[in-house]
mmCIF file of C-alpha atoms in Angstrom:
data_model
loop_
_atom_site.group_PDB
_atom_site.id
_atom_site.type_symbol
_atom_site.label_atom_id
_atom_site.label_comp_id
_atom_site.label_asym_id
_atom_site.label_seq_id
_atom_site.Cartn_x
_atom_site.Cartn_y
_atom_site.Cartn_z
ATOM 1 C CA MET A 200 -0.035 -0.023 -0.020
ATOM 2 C CA THR A 201 1.688 2.710 -1.221
ATOM 3 C CA ASP A 202 1.302 6.051 1.481
ATOM 4 C CA ASP A 203 0.022 8.858 -0.040
ATOM 5 C CA THR A 204 0.250 11.514 2.720
ATOM 6 C CA GLN A 205 2.304 14.435 1.417
ATOM 7 C CA PRO A 206 5.526 16.156 3.409
ATOM 8 C CA GLN A 207 3.992 19.894 4.891
ATOM 9 C CA PRO A 208 5.730 22.060 4.457
ATOM 10 C CA GLN A 209 7.467 22.907 8.296
ATOM 11 C CA GLN A 210 5.984 25.797 10.150
ATOM 12 C CA GLN A 211 8.171 28.959 10.225
ATOM 13 C CA PRO A 212 8.366 30.633 13.306
ATOM 14 C CA TYR A 213 6.728 34.233 12.954
ATOM 15 C CA TYR A 214 8.258 37.620 14.382
ATOM 16 C CA PRO A 215 6.420 40.986 14.866
ATOM 17 C CA PRO A 216 7.903 43.054 12.797
ATOM 18 C CA ARG A 217 10.104 45.382 15.191
ATOM 19 C CA PRO A 218 9.471 48.610 15.582
ATOM 20 C CA PRO A 219 12.693 51.442 14.781
ATOM 21 C CA TYR A 220 15.300 51.160 17.223
ATOM 22 C CA ASP A 221 15.393 54.074 19.613
ATOM 23 C CA PRO A 222 18.684 53.450 21.956
ATOM 24 C CA ALA A 223 17.167 52.001 25.878
ATOM 25 C CA ARG A 224 15.998 54.745 28.206
ATOM 26 C CA PRO A 225 16.773 53.611 31.912
ATOM 27 C CA ILE A 226 13.335 52.257 33.907
ATOM 28 C CA THR A 227 12.957 54.477 37.486
ATOM 29 C CA THR A 228 11.968 51.853 39.790
ATOM 30 C CA GLU A 229 11.510 53.886 42.795
ATOM 31 C CA PRO A 230 13.384 57.200 44.298
ATOM 32 C CA GLY A 231 17.637 56.250 44.005
ATOM 33 C CA THR A 232 17.377 52.514 41.814
ATOM 34 C CA THR A 233 18.838 53.556 38.107
ATOM 35 C CA VAL A 234 17.543 49.604 36.282
ATOM 36 C CA TRP A 235 18.982 49.723 32.370
ATOM 37 C CA PRO A 236 16.993 46.957 30.425
ATOM 38 C CA SER A 237 18.272 44.609 28.048
ATOM 39 C CA GLY A 238 15.012 44.520 26.529
ATOM 40 C CA GLY A 239 11.991 44.139 25.818
ATOM 41 C CA HIS A 240 9.645 47.397 25.524
ATOM 42 C CA VAL A 241 9.996 50.372 26.615
ATOM 43 C CA PRO A 242 7.831 53.405 27.642
ATOM 44 C CA SER A 243 9.538 55.588 24.614
ATOM 45 C CA GLY A 244 8.297 53.491 22.232
ATOM 46 C CA GLY A 245 11.653 51.869 21.565
ATOM 47 C CA HIS A 246 13.208 48.557 21.604
ATOM 48 C CA VAL A 247 15.952 46.902 21.625
ATOM 49 C CA PRO A 248 18.601 43.873 20.435
ATOM 50 C CA PRO A 249 18.032 41.072 22.214
ATOM 51 C CA PRO A 250 21.059 39.799 23.676
ATOM 52 C CA MET A 251 22.923 37.178 21.663
ATOM 53 C CA GLY A 252 23.587 34.109 23.090
ATOM 54 C CA PRO A 253 22.348 30.400 22.520
ATOM 55 C CA ALA A 254 18.738 29.544 20.717
ATOM 56 C CA GLY A 255 15.392 29.124 22.615
ATOM 57 C CA PRO A 256 12.075 27.440 21.576
ATOM 58 C CA VAL A 257 11.129 28.838 18.112
ATOM 59 C CA GLY A 258 8.716 31.357 18.408
ATOM 60 C CA ALA A 259 10.056 32.312 21.544
ATOM 61 C CA PHE A 260 11.636 35.697 22.664
ATOM 62 C CA PRO A 261 13.807 36.405 25.467
ATOM 63 C CA ALA A 262 12.719 37.287 29.111
ATOM 64 C CA ALA A 263 13.248 40.430 29.404
ATOM 65 C CA PRO A 264 14.816 40.300 33.312
ATOM 66 C CA THR A 265 12.440 41.645 35.558
ATOM 67 C CA PRO A 266 13.020 45.173 37.085
ATOM 68 C CA HIS A 267 11.560 44.817 40.512
ATOM 69 C CA ARG A 268 14.625 41.812 41.029
ATOM 70 C CA ARG A 269 17.177 44.301 39.485
ATOM 71 C CA ALA A 270 16.450 47.431 41.542
ATOM 72 C CA ARG A 271 17.082 44.520 45.004
ATOM 73 C CA ARG A 272 20.482 43.968 43.544
ATOM 74 C CA GLY A 273 21.140 47.820 42.365
ATOM 75 C CA VAL A 274 19.441 48.717 45.807
ATOM 76 C CA GLY A 275 21.280 45.589 47.706
ATOM 77 C CA LEU A 276 24.764 46.394 45.633
ATOM 78 C CA MET A 277 24.008 50.371 46.724
ATOM 79 C CA ALA A 278 23.885 49.902 50.091
ATOM 80 C CA ALA A 279 26.740 47.765 50.363
ATOM 81 C CA VAL A 280 29.148 50.601 49.502
ATOM 82 C CA ALA A 281 27.311 53.031 51.101
ATOM 83 C CA LEU A 282 28.922 51.186 54.280
ATOM 84 C CA ALA A 283 31.634 49.814 52.699
ATOM 85 C CA ALA A 284 32.066 54.285 52.765
ATOM 86 C CA ALA A 285 31.436 54.847 55.979
ATOM 87 C CA ALA A 286 33.633 51.791 57.674
ATOM 88 C CA ILE A 287 36.738 54.182 55.189
ATOM 89 C CA GLY A 288 35.460 58.346 56.617
ATOM 90 C CA GLY A 289 32.384 60.600 57.365
ATOM 91 C CA GLY A 290 32.949 62.719 53.658
ATOM 92 C CA THR A 291 32.886 59.693 51.264
ATOM 93 C CA ALA A 292 30.309 58.308 53.044
ATOM 94 C CA THR A 293 28.609 62.018 52.528
ATOM 95 C CA LEU A 294 29.932 61.709 48.912
ATOM 96 C CA VAL A 295 28.741 58.256 48.500
ATOM 97 C CA GLN A 296 25.020 59.064 50.042
ATOM 98 C CA GLN A 297 24.058 62.415 47.549
ATOM 99 C CA TRP A 298 25.425 59.801 44.284
ATOM 100 C CA THR A 299 22.314 57.989 45.278
ATOM 101 C CA ALA A 300 19.810 60.639 45.789
ATOM 102 C CA ASP A 301 21.136 62.188 42.898
ATOM 103 C CA GLY A 302 20.690 58.750 41.040
ATOM 104 C CA GLY A 303 23.841 58.404 40.430
ATOM 105 C CA THR A 304 25.577 61.991 39.020
ATOM 106 C CA SER A 305 29.123 62.824 41.350
ATOM 107 C CA ALA A 306 28.407 65.403 43.967
ATOM 108 C CA SER A 307 28.883 69.118 42.490
ATOM 109 C CA SER A 308 30.280 70.942 45.309
ATOM 110 C CA ALA A 309 33.301 69.981 47.669
ATOM 111 C CA VAL A 310 33.291 68.765 51.288
ATOM 112 C CA SER A 311 33.315 71.956 53.584
ATOM 113 C CA GLY A 312 36.364 72.848 54.838
ATOM 114 C CA THR A 313 38.700 71.477 51.583
ATOM 115 C CA ASN A 314 38.438 74.977 49.529
ATOM 116 C CA VAL A 315 41.658 77.509 49.852
ATOM 117 C CA SER A 316 41.667 81.018 49.319
ATOM 118 C CA ALA A 317 44.204 82.086 46.690
ATOM 119 C CA SER A 318 44.222 85.574 47.281
ATOM 120 C CA SER A 319 47.146 87.824 47.256
ATOM 121 C CA LYS A 320 46.072 89.772 49.680
ATOM 122 C CA GLY A 321 47.550 90.250 52.746
ATOM 123 C CA THR A 322 51.300 87.948 51.361
ATOM 124 C CA VAL A 323 54.643 90.971 51.671
ATOM 125 C CA ALA A 324 54.598 90.659 47.844
ATOM 126 C CA GLY A 325 51.380 92.084 47.926
ATOM 127 C CA VAL A 326 52.058 94.977 50.082
ATOM 128 C CA ALA A 327 55.588 95.566 48.679
ATOM 129 C CA GLN A 328 53.778 96.014 45.320
ATOM 130 C CA ALA A 329 50.797 98.157 46.539
ATOM 131 C CA VAL A 330 53.794 100.715 48.653
ATOM 132 C CA SER A 331 56.568 100.673 47.529
ATOM 133 C CA PRO A 332 55.782 103.388 44.600
ATOM 134 C CA SER A 333 55.270 105.995 47.915
ATOM 135 C CA ILE A 334 58.401 104.884 49.527
ATOM 136 C CA VAL A 335 61.681 107.723 49.607
ATOM 137 C CA GLU A 336 64.646 107.982 49.661
ATOM 138 C CA ILE A 337 66.597 110.920 50.883
ATOM 139 C CA SER A 338 70.116 112.538 51.456
ATOM 140 C CA ALA A 339 70.464 115.690 53.514
ATOM 141 C CA SER A 340 73.360 117.405 52.891
ATOM 142 C CA SER A 341 75.484 120.259 54.966
ATOM 143 C CA ASN A 342 78.899 121.087 55.042
ATOM 144 C CA ALA A 343 80.320 118.748 57.412
ATOM 145 C CA GLY A 344 78.407 115.386 55.722
ATOM 146 C CA LYS A 345 75.717 114.269 54.211
ATOM 147 C CA SER A 346 73.056 111.890 55.882
ATOM 148 C CA THR A 347 71.057 109.403 54.049
ATOM 149 C CA GLY A 348 67.725 108.295 55.173
ATOM 150 C CA SER A 349 63.961 107.155 54.213
ATOM 151 C CA GLY A 350 60.677 109.052 53.678
ATOM 152 C CA VAL A 351 56.392 108.242 52.964
ATOM 153 C CA ILE A 352 54.773 110.618 50.233
ATOM 154 C CA ILE A 353 51.186 111.621 51.739
ATOM 155 C CA THR A 354 50.109 113.675 48.938
ATOM 156 C CA GLY A 355 50.382 113.682 45.429
ATOM 157 C CA ASP A 356 52.443 117.287 44.910
ATOM 158 C CA GLY A 357 54.717 116.081 47.042
ATOM 159 C CA GLU A 358 54.310 116.485 51.231
ATOM 160 C CA ILE A 359 57.010 113.837 52.626
ATOM 161 C CA VAL A 360 56.735 112.162 56.286
ATOM 162 C CA THR A 361 60.784 111.541 57.820
ATOM 163 C CA ASN A 362 62.172 111.227 60.657
ATOM 164 C CA ASN A 363 63.979 114.755 62.387
ATOM 165 C CA HIS A 364 66.956 113.450 63.029
ATOM 166 C CA VAL A 365 66.962 113.187 59.014
ATOM 167 C CA ILE A 366 67.348 116.486 58.138
ATOM 168 C CA SER A 367 68.486 118.461 60.737
ATOM 169 C CA GLY A 368 70.586 120.920 60.304
ATOM 170 C CA ALA A 369 70.941 120.269 55.979
ATOM 171 C CA SER A 370 71.430 123.361 53.920
ATOM 172 C CA ARG A 371 69.860 120.711 51.036
ATOM 173 C CA ILE A 372 67.459 117.629 51.172
ATOM 174 C CA SER A 373 67.361 115.775 48.170
ATOM 175 C CA VAL A 374 64.859 113.105 47.376
ATOM 176 C CA GLN A 375 64.385 110.247 44.864
ATOM 177 C CA THR A 376 61.749 108.394 44.251
ATOM 178 C CA SER A 377 60.726 104.769 43.512
ATOM 179 C CA ASP A 378 61.140 105.422 39.739
ATOM 180 C CA GLY A 379 63.731 107.241 39.830
ATOM 181 C CA LYS A 380 63.528 110.785 39.581
ATOM 182 C CA SER A 381 64.674 113.048 41.320
ATOM 183 C CA TYR A 382 63.159 116.480 43.435
ATOM 184 C CA ASP A 383 64.583 119.154 45.616
ATOM 185 C CA ALA A 384 62.906 118.982 48.499
ATOM 186 C CA LYS A 385 62.047 122.100 52.055
ATOM 187 C CA VAL A 386 61.735 122.146 54.875
ATOM 188 C CA VAL A 387 58.146 122.258 55.903
ATOM 189 C CA GLY A 388 58.201 121.987 59.753
ATOM 190 C CA THR A 389 59.599 119.668 62.526
ATOM 191 C CA ASP A 390 58.907 118.264 65.482
ATOM 192 C CA PRO A 391 63.157 117.072 67.216
ATOM 193 C CA ASP A 392 59.993 116.103 70.563
ATOM 194 C CA LYS A 393 58.898 113.073 68.380
ATOM 195 C CA ASP A 394 61.704 113.942 65.389
ATOM 196 C CA LEU A 395 59.417 114.133 63.305
ATOM 197 C CA ALA A 396 59.657 116.311 60.443
ATOM 198 C CA LEU A 397 58.192 117.045 57.139
ATOM 199 C CA ILE A 398 59.710 118.441 53.422
ATOM 200 C CA LYS A 399 57.547 118.909 50.581
ATOM 201 C CA LEU A 400 58.958 118.427 47.452
ATOM 202 C CA GLU A 401 58.928 121.099 44.185
ATOM 203 C CA GLY A 402 57.573 120.668 40.828
ATOM 204 C CA ALA A 403 55.422 117.086 41.924
ATOM 205 C CA SER A 404 52.670 115.978 40.980
ATOM 206 C CA GLY A 405 50.082 112.871 40.641
ATOM 207 C CA LEU A 406 52.639 111.316 43.060
ATOM 208 C CA ARG A 407 52.193 107.749 44.492
ATOM 209 C CA THR A 408 50.785 108.240 48.271
ATOM 210 C CA ALA A 409 51.097 106.235 51.327
ATOM 211 C CA THR A 410 47.766 104.913 53.489
ATOM 212 C CA LEU A 411 47.797 105.642 57.260
ATOM 213 C CA GLY A 412 46.229 103.569 59.476
ATOM 214 C CA ASP A 413 45.118 102.949 63.652
ATOM 215 C CA SER A 414 48.465 102.568 64.937
ATOM 216 C CA SER A 415 45.896 101.265 68.046
ATOM 217 C CA ARG A 416 44.353 98.354 66.877
ATOM 218 C CA VAL A 417 48.349 96.912 66.433
ATOM 219 C CA ARG A 418 49.120 93.427 68.037
ATOM 220 C CA VAL A 419 51.977 92.078 69.103
ATOM 221 C CA GLY A 420 52.911 89.180 66.224
ATOM 222 C CA ASP A 421 51.039 90.744 63.515
ATOM 223 C CA GLY A 422 52.810 90.250 60.469
ATOM 224 C CA VAL A 423 55.214 93.554 59.710
ATOM 225 C CA VAL A 424 57.098 95.030 56.267
ATOM 226 C CA ALA A 425 59.192 97.185 56.491
ATOM 227 C CA ILE A 426 60.380 99.369 52.914
ATOM 228 C CA GLY A 427 62.973 102.009 53.412
ATOM 229 C CA SER A 428 66.875 102.516 51.831
ATOM 230 C CA PRO A 429 69.884 101.265 53.514
ATOM 231 C CA GLU A 430 72.729 102.119 53.146
ATOM 232 C CA GLY A 431 71.762 103.109 49.670
ATOM 233 C CA LEU A 432 69.536 100.637 48.441
ATOM 234 C CA THR A 433 66.659 102.537 47.830
ATOM 235 C CA GLY A 434 63.414 100.342 48.333
ATOM 236 C CA THR A 435 65.189 97.121 50.269
ATOM 237 C CA VAL A 436 61.486 94.865 51.033
ATOM 238 C CA THR A 437 62.424 93.732 54.936
ATOM 239 C CA SER A 438 59.361 91.421 57.042
ATOM 240 C CA GLY A 439 59.448 90.299 60.091
ATOM 241 C CA ILE A 440 55.898 90.892 63.817
ATOM 242 C CA VAL A 441 55.548 92.966 65.815
ATOM 243 C CA SER A 442 58.007 91.896 68.936
ATOM 244 C CA ALA A 443 56.777 93.874 71.756
ATOM 245 C CA LEU A 444 54.788 97.709 72.477
ATOM 246 C CA ASP A 445 55.360 100.819 74.228
ATOM 247 C CA ARG A 446 58.957 100.677 74.424
ATOM 248 C CA ASP A 447 60.315 104.167 75.749
ATOM 249 C CA VAL A 448 62.703 104.532 72.861
ATOM 250 C CA THR A 449 65.162 107.481 73.824
ATOM 251 C CA VAL A 450 66.855 109.450 71.001
ATOM 252 C CA ALA A 451 68.957 112.555 69.657
ATOM 253 C CA LYS A 452 67.424 115.655 68.400
ATOM 254 C CA ASP A 453 69.792 115.759 64.723
ATOM 255 C CA ASP A 454 71.262 113.291 62.849
ATOM 256 C CA GLY A 455 72.622 110.371 65.233
ATOM 257 C CA GLY A 456 73.475 112.693 67.608
ATOM 258 C CA GLN A 457 76.551 114.467 66.142
ATOM 259 C CA ASP A 458 76.960 118.118 65.669
ATOM 260 C CA ARG A 459 77.878 119.146 62.456
ATOM 261 C CA SER A 460 78.008 122.834 63.126
ATOM 262 C CA GLN A 461 81.283 122.022 64.826
ATOM 263 C CA GLY A 462 82.115 119.524 61.626
ATOM 264 C CA GLN A 463 81.828 116.759 62.791
ATOM 265 C CA GLN A 464 81.122 113.882 59.860
ATOM 266 C CA TYR A 465 77.522 111.631 60.485
ATOM 267 C CA ASP A 466 78.837 107.507 59.369
ATOM 268 C CA PRO A 467 75.198 106.404 58.936
ATOM 269 C CA ARG A 468 77.194 102.812 59.036
ATOM 270 C CA GLN A 469 77.096 103.394 63.360
ATOM 271 C CA GLY A 470 73.153 102.810 63.592
ATOM 272 C CA TRP A 471 71.431 105.427 65.120
ATOM 273 C CA PRO A 472 71.811 106.165 68.392
ATOM 274 C CA PHE A 473 69.198 106.059 71.113
ATOM 275 C CA GLU A 474 68.766 104.955 74.999
ATOM 276 C CA PHE A 475 66.355 102.112 76.057
ATOM 277 C CA GLY A 476 65.911 100.839 79.548
ATOM 278 C CA GLY A 477 69.310 103.200 81.133
ATOM 279 C CA GLN A 478 71.416 102.034 78.256
ATOM 280 C CA GLN A 479 72.934 103.851 74.968
ATOM 281 C CA PHE A 480 73.007 101.878 72.530
ATOM 282 C CA ASN A 481 75.233 102.232 68.717
ATOM 283 C CA GLY A 482 76.864 105.559 69.703
ATOM 284 C CA ASP A 483 76.277 108.004 72.008
ATOM 285 C CA THR A 484 72.893 110.481 71.636
ATOM 286 C CA GLY A 485 73.939 113.842 72.946
ATOM 287 C CA SER A 486 72.478 116.558 75.486
ATOM 288 C CA SER A 487 69.816 117.232 72.873
ATOM 289 C CA LYS A 488 67.351 114.426 73.289
ATOM 290 C CA THR A 489 63.029 112.929 73.047
ATOM 291 C CA THR A 490 61.540 109.435 74.631
ATOM 292 C CA TYR A 491 58.733 109.063 73.056
ATOM 293 C CA LYS A 492 56.634 105.000 73.008
ATOM 294 C CA ALA A 493 57.575 102.712 70.150
ATOM 295 C CA ILE A 494 56.526 100.347 68.389
ATOM 296 C CA GLN A 495 59.710 97.461 68.826
ATOM 297 C CA THR A 496 59.914 95.051 65.780
ATOM 298 C CA ASP A 497 61.943 91.830 64.567
ATOM 299 C CA ALA A 498 61.783 93.178 60.693
ATOM 300 C CA SER A 499 65.304 94.403 59.643
ATOM 301 C CA LEU A 500 66.503 98.056 60.056
ATOM 302 C CA ASN A 501 69.089 99.535 58.510
ATOM 303 C CA PRO A 502 71.014 102.799 58.449
ATOM 304 C CA GLY A 503 68.779 104.436 55.587
ATOM 305 C CA ASN A 504 65.315 103.201 56.453
ATOM 306 C CA SER A 505 65.177 105.937 59.432
ATOM 307 C CA GLY A 506 62.172 108.251 58.049
ATOM 308 C CA GLY A 507 60.623 104.945 55.731
ATOM 309 C CA ALA A 508 57.706 102.836 56.766
ATOM 310 C CA LEU A 509 56.770 100.472 59.200
ATOM 311 C CA ILE A 510 53.059 98.597 57.055
ATOM 312 C CA ASN A 511 51.050 96.356 58.344
ATOM 313 C CA MET A 512 48.921 93.313 56.368
ATOM 314 C CA ASN A 513 46.215 95.547 54.538
ATOM 315 C CA GLY A 514 49.775 97.989 53.092
ATOM 316 C CA GLU A 515 49.157 100.311 56.123
ATOM 317 C CA ILE A 516 51.609 102.561 58.320
ATOM 318 C CA ILE A 517 51.322 101.984 61.549
ATOM 319 C CA GLY A 518 54.526 103.425 61.619
ATOM 320 C CA ILE A 519 58.146 105.619 61.166
ATOM 321 C CA ASN A 520 60.755 103.991 61.196
ATOM 322 C CA SER A 521 62.458 105.478 64.356
ATOM 323 C CA ALA A 522 65.194 103.236 65.958
ATOM 324 C CA MET A 523 67.427 100.180 65.304
ATOM 325 C CA TYR A 524 69.903 97.582 67.647
ATOM 326 C CA SER A 525 72.859 96.502 66.117
ATOM 327 C CA PRO A 526 75.812 95.428 68.345
ATOM 328 C CA SER A 527 79.085 97.101 67.407
ATOM 329 C CA SER A 528 82.452 94.645 65.511
ATOM 330 C CA SER A 529 85.770 94.696 66.263
ATOM 331 C CA SER A 530 86.364 96.714 62.828
ATOM 332 C CA GLY A 531 84.090 99.451 65.582
ATOM 333 C CA SER A 532 81.317 99.745 62.245
ATOM 334 C CA SER A 533 77.669 97.525 62.896
ATOM 335 C CA ALA A 534 77.763 93.964 62.329
ATOM 336 C CA GLY A 535 73.558 95.075 60.549
ATOM 337 C CA SER A 536 70.853 94.534 62.397
ATOM 338 C CA VAL A 537 70.133 91.792 64.732
ATOM 339 C CA GLY A 538 66.068 91.455 64.541
ATOM 340 C CA LEU A 539 65.573 94.773 67.069
ATOM 341 C CA GLY A 540 63.857 98.100 65.592
ATOM 342 C CA PHE A 541 61.731 100.458 66.854
ATOM 343 C CA ALA A 542 59.219 102.904 65.042
ATOM 344 C CA ILE A 543 57.467 106.046 66.248
ATOM 345 C CA PRO A 544 53.170 104.886 66.222
ATOM 346 C CA VAL A 545 51.357 106.148 63.231
ATOM 347 C CA ASN A 546 48.518 107.886 64.850
ATOM 348 C CA THR A 547 51.094 110.559 66.529
ATOM 349 C CA LEU A 548 52.020 111.136 64.021
ATOM 350 C CA LYS A 549 49.009 112.027 62.659
ATOM 351 C CA ALA A 550 47.544 114.067 66.051
ATOM 352 C CA ASP A 551 51.076 116.136 64.939
ATOM 353 C CA LEU A 552 50.601 116.185 61.044
ATOM 354 C CA ASP A 553 48.313 120.586 61.654
ATOM 355 C CA ASP A 554 52.147 121.271 63.323
ATOM 356 C CA LEU A 555 54.238 120.269 61.177
ATOM 357 C CA ARG A 556 52.374 121.855 58.521
ATOM 358 C CA SER A 557 52.299 125.066 60.019
ATOM 359 C CA GLY A 558 55.658 124.823 60.651
ATOM 360 C CA GLY A 559 55.809 122.598 63.666
ATOM 361 C CA ALA A 560 58.064 123.160 67.075
ATOM 362 C CA GLY A 561 61.625 123.488 65.655
#
């Protein structure tokens, strides 16, 4: 008997038409947990290809992972990370909490306490740059010799404050500014009792002026900068701190306690004679002397700094340098600064300015 049964064509698996490919988008199952699907239909209407691997039954599609299960795994992973971070340190744990709260993005701000200011305010370089143009070198000449000191510009037309002993007895005063220009100057007024003097440049205008601060606010330990012309080295900058206040310093009322009228030449290398605690330093102050309350500093001062500026870290003048201690060397000349300098408080100057402008007391 012949089998009349005809072979039946094998049915081909049916695949429904696929919509245009659209990149997978995250499915958010609960706050703080995001799942990226590996297949199936996504809310936007797009479709992702099934994962490559062994073929399943004909007509069967790979089952999409249950979002709920993936969400649990994500939460478990995050919890484990958070626990590990807590074991490492509080700062790291804080970042992990921000990561999960933002849905996986990094924290946008730094941990509190890590910001560092990059401003140059309050640095020696910043103070020097701001104030140096207001400090000048003063040369005072007489028939007996020549001395060198410093001064501070307080008005744009050339009023300059310095020590009285810098210009005392001088027949000619010349001034050099920080830009190298030279001017002749005349004495406006002096106050030998405060060791202060005011001079005025001839033909000057548009000068850079200094800012006078408040010496009553100065505290021991404050940072300071000194600018002057030690040994004729114009614009020299040194720095240190305020090491004491209200020192009773006695200085000569003229240049180094030496009488020019008797032909004695002033040697600036011998420092500035002064007395403190009943002792004399850097030579004899002579019979004509005055005492004032001084700011003590360990900023290096040398002959030629006299009349220059002692400046706080805000760039304000807090004192006029007027005396220094310099131990004598075996050769008889001074051996340089050892960190004992003294300055007239700027409030003393401010209280005396009107008198100086009207001729002063001496």
